[in-house]
Each structure stands twice: as C-alpha cells, then as structure tokens.
XYZ file of C-alpha atoms in Angstrom:
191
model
C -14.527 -48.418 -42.736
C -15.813 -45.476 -40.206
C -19.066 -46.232 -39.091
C -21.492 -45.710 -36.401
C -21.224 -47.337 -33.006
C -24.377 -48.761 -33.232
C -23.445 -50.037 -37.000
C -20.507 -52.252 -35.185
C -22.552 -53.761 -32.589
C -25.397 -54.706 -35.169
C -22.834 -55.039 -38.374
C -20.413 -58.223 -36.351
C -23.865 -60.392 -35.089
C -25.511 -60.194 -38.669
C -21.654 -61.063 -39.992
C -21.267 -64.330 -37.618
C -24.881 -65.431 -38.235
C -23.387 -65.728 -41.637
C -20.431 -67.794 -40.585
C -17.981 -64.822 -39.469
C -15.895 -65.457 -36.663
C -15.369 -62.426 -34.085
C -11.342 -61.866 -33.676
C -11.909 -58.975 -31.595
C -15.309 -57.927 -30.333
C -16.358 -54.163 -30.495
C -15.087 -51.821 -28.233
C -13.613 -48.507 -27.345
C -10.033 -47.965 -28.291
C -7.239 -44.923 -26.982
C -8.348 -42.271 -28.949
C -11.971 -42.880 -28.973
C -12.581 -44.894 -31.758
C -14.699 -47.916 -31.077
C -13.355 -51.289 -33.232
C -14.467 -55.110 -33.614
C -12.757 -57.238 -36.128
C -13.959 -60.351 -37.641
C -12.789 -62.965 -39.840
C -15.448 -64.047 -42.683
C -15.764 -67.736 -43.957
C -13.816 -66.972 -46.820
C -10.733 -66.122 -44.789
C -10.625 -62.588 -44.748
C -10.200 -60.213 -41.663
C -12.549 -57.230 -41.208
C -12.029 -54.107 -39.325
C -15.062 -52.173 -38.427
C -13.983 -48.511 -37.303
C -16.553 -45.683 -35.349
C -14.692 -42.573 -35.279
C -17.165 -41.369 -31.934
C -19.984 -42.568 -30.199
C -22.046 -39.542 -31.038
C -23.349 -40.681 -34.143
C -27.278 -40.677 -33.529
C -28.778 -41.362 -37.369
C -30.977 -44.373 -37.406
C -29.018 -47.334 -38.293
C -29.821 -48.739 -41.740
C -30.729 -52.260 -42.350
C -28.528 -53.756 -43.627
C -25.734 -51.616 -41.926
C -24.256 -49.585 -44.895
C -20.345 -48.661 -44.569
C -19.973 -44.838 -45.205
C -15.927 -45.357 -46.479
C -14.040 -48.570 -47.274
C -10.173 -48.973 -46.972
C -7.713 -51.765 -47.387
C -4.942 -51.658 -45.136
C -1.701 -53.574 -46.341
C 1.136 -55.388 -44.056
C 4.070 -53.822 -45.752
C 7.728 -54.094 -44.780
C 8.481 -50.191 -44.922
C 5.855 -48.010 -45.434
C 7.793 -45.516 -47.074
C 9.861 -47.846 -49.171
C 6.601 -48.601 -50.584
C 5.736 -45.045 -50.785
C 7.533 -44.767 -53.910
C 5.184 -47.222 -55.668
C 2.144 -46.057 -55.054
C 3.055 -42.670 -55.565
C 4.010 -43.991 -59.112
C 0.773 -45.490 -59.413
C -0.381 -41.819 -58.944
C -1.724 -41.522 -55.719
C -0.971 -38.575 -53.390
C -0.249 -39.209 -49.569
C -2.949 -37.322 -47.402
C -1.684 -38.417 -43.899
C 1.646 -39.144 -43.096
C 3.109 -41.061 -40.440
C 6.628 -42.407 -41.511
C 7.011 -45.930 -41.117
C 4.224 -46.318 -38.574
C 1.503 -45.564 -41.176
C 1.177 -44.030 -44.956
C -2.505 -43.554 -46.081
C -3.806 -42.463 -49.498
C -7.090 -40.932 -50.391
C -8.365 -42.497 -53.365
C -11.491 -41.017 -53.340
C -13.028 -38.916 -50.887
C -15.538 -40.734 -48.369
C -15.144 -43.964 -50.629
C -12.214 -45.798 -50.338
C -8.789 -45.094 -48.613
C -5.345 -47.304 -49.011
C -2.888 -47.553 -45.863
C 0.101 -49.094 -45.697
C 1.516 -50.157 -41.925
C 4.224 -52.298 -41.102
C 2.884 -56.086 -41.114
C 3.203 -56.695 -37.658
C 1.414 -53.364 -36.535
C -1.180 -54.737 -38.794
C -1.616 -58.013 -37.961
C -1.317 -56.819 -33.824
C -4.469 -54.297 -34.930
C -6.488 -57.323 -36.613
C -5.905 -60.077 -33.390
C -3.826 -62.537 -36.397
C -0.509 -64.459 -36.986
C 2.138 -61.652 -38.765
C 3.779 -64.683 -40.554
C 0.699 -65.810 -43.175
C 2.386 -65.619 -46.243
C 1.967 -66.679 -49.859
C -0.800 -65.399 -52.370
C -3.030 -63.326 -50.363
C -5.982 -64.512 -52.652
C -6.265 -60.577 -53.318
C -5.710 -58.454 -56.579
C -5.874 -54.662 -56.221
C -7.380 -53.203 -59.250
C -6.038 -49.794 -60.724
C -8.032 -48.360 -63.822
C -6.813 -46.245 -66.177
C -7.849 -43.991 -68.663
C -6.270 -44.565 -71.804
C -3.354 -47.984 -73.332
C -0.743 -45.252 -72.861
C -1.624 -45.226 -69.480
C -1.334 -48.919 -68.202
C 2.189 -48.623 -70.037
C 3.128 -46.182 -68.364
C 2.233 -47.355 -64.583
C 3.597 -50.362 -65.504
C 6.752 -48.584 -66.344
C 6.644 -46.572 -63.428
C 5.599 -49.345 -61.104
C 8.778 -51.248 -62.221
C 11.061 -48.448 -61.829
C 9.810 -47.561 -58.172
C 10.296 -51.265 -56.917
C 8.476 -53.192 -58.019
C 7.802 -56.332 -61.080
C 5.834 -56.424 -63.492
C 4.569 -59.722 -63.717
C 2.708 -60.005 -67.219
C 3.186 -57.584 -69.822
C -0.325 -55.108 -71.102
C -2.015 -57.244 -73.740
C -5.550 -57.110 -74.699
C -7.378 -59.643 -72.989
C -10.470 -62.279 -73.137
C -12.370 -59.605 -70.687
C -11.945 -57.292 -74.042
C -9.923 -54.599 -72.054
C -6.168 -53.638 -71.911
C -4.924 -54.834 -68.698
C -1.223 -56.081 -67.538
C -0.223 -56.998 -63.664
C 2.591 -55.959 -61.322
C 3.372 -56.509 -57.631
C 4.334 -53.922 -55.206
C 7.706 -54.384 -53.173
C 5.822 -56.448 -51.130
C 3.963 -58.734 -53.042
C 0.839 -57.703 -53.060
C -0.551 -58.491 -56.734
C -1.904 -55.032 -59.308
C -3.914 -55.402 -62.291
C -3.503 -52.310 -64.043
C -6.460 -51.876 -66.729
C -8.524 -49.801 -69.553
C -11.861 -50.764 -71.163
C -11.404 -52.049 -74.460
C-alpha cells in the first residue's frame, strides 16, 4: 500500500503497540522506495510501501493507506495469468514470471502475482507455509449469469471450482473456485 515515509515510521509503532511484530523495519530500498513489514497477531504479513521520501502532507492520525494490494506467492505468474484474466481483469504492468499486477481499481486496490519465493524473500518469511491460507478473495458480480460464467471460465483457465453457484443463507448468489494455486475465490451477486 504506497504511503508516505512518515506514514511507515508512525504506521509499524502504532501496529506493534497492538501486538504486531516488525519482520523488517522501515527503510530505503534500490529504487527508492522505503518498506517495513510486519506480521499482525492474527498471522498475517504486512508490507508498507513509500514510493519517495518527498511526500510532505501532514500525516493523518490514524495513518490512512492511499491504495491497498494483495500480493500472491504463485508458482508461475503467467500460468496464472490465464485465470485472472478469466476472472476479467486486465494486466497493467507486466513483468513475465518475475511479477504480473492487475489494476482493480484505480488508487484502491491492486492484485500481483510473484513467484512464492520472491514473495516470501520480499516479506522476511518461510516460502514453504502451506495449507489454507485463512484467506478468501472476493469477486462480485453483476448479475447470476455472471458468477456462472466466471465460474466456467475460472475452470477452463486452470483452475476448480470447488462448490457449485447456489443461493445462499447470506441471501446472495455466490459459488467458490481456487486459482491454480490454491488460493480460495468466492464469486458472488446480491440476492
């Protein structure tokens, strides 16, 4: 999530006098971008992200993120490709097998897809966790027709569906796939 410098170094105390642990403590990486990571009581691992120092607004309390993304350890990223481009998002940078990232929305939330290890290097953990990640990506959709058909498509691109659409207690439409690498989809519609 890019944020401001000053964001990082405020964002990781107030997150470990909450029970975080640091993995990696803020600083400046290769290309300018200044990083910490933490891991919150929960379990899961958080990448902060500064694209410059030169931000200079006042830093809002509590630090705000101005973009979210979720980042997943993949085996290929463009084996997966095929899924997600099935799940109808559109690649907007494009680095092979080294990195795939989607735009979802603009300045809200972002999907990338690096190779597990690469990932788990960037985030300071173990590249051999394994079983369910505790996680369920959510994909709405506009219309029945719709979840069909990404389940459809999902299946045909690699990956399974794992229950079929039905309507559900929640009162919406909703079935769930994986993607070739596990990671669990609910693919919905309201009511």
């Amino acid at each position: 999530m890019p944020l401001s410098v000053d964001i990082i170094t405020l964002g990781v105390p107030a997150a470990t006098a909450k029970g975080a642990t640091v993995i990696k403590p803020a600083r400046k990486q290769l290309f300018g971008e200044f990083t910490a990571v933490y891991q919150a009581p929960d379990g899961a691992v958080w990448k902060l992200a500064a694209a410059s120092k030169k931000d200079t607004d006042p830093v809002p309390d509590p630090p705000k993120p101005t973009e979210s993304a979720i980042y997943l350890g993949v085996a290929k990223p463009m084996a997966s490709r095929a899924f997600y481009e099935g799940l109808g998002m559109s690649v907007n940078h494009d680095y092979g097998d080294k990195f795939l990232d989607f735009a979802i929305a603009d300045g809200v939330c972002r999907l990338g897809l690096l190779p597990r290890k690469a990932l788990a290097k960037d985030a300071g953990v173990d590249e051999h966790g394994d079983g369910f990640s505790a996680l369920v990506l959510t994909h709405i959709a506009a219309s029945r027709d719709d979840v069909d058909a990404l389940l459809a498509a999902a299946d045909s691109a690699g990956g399974r569906v794992t229950a079929a659409a039905a309507r559900t207690d929640r009162g919406d439409y909703a079935g769930h796939c994986t993607d070739p690498d596990g990671y669990h989809w609910r693919i919905t519609t309201p009511g």
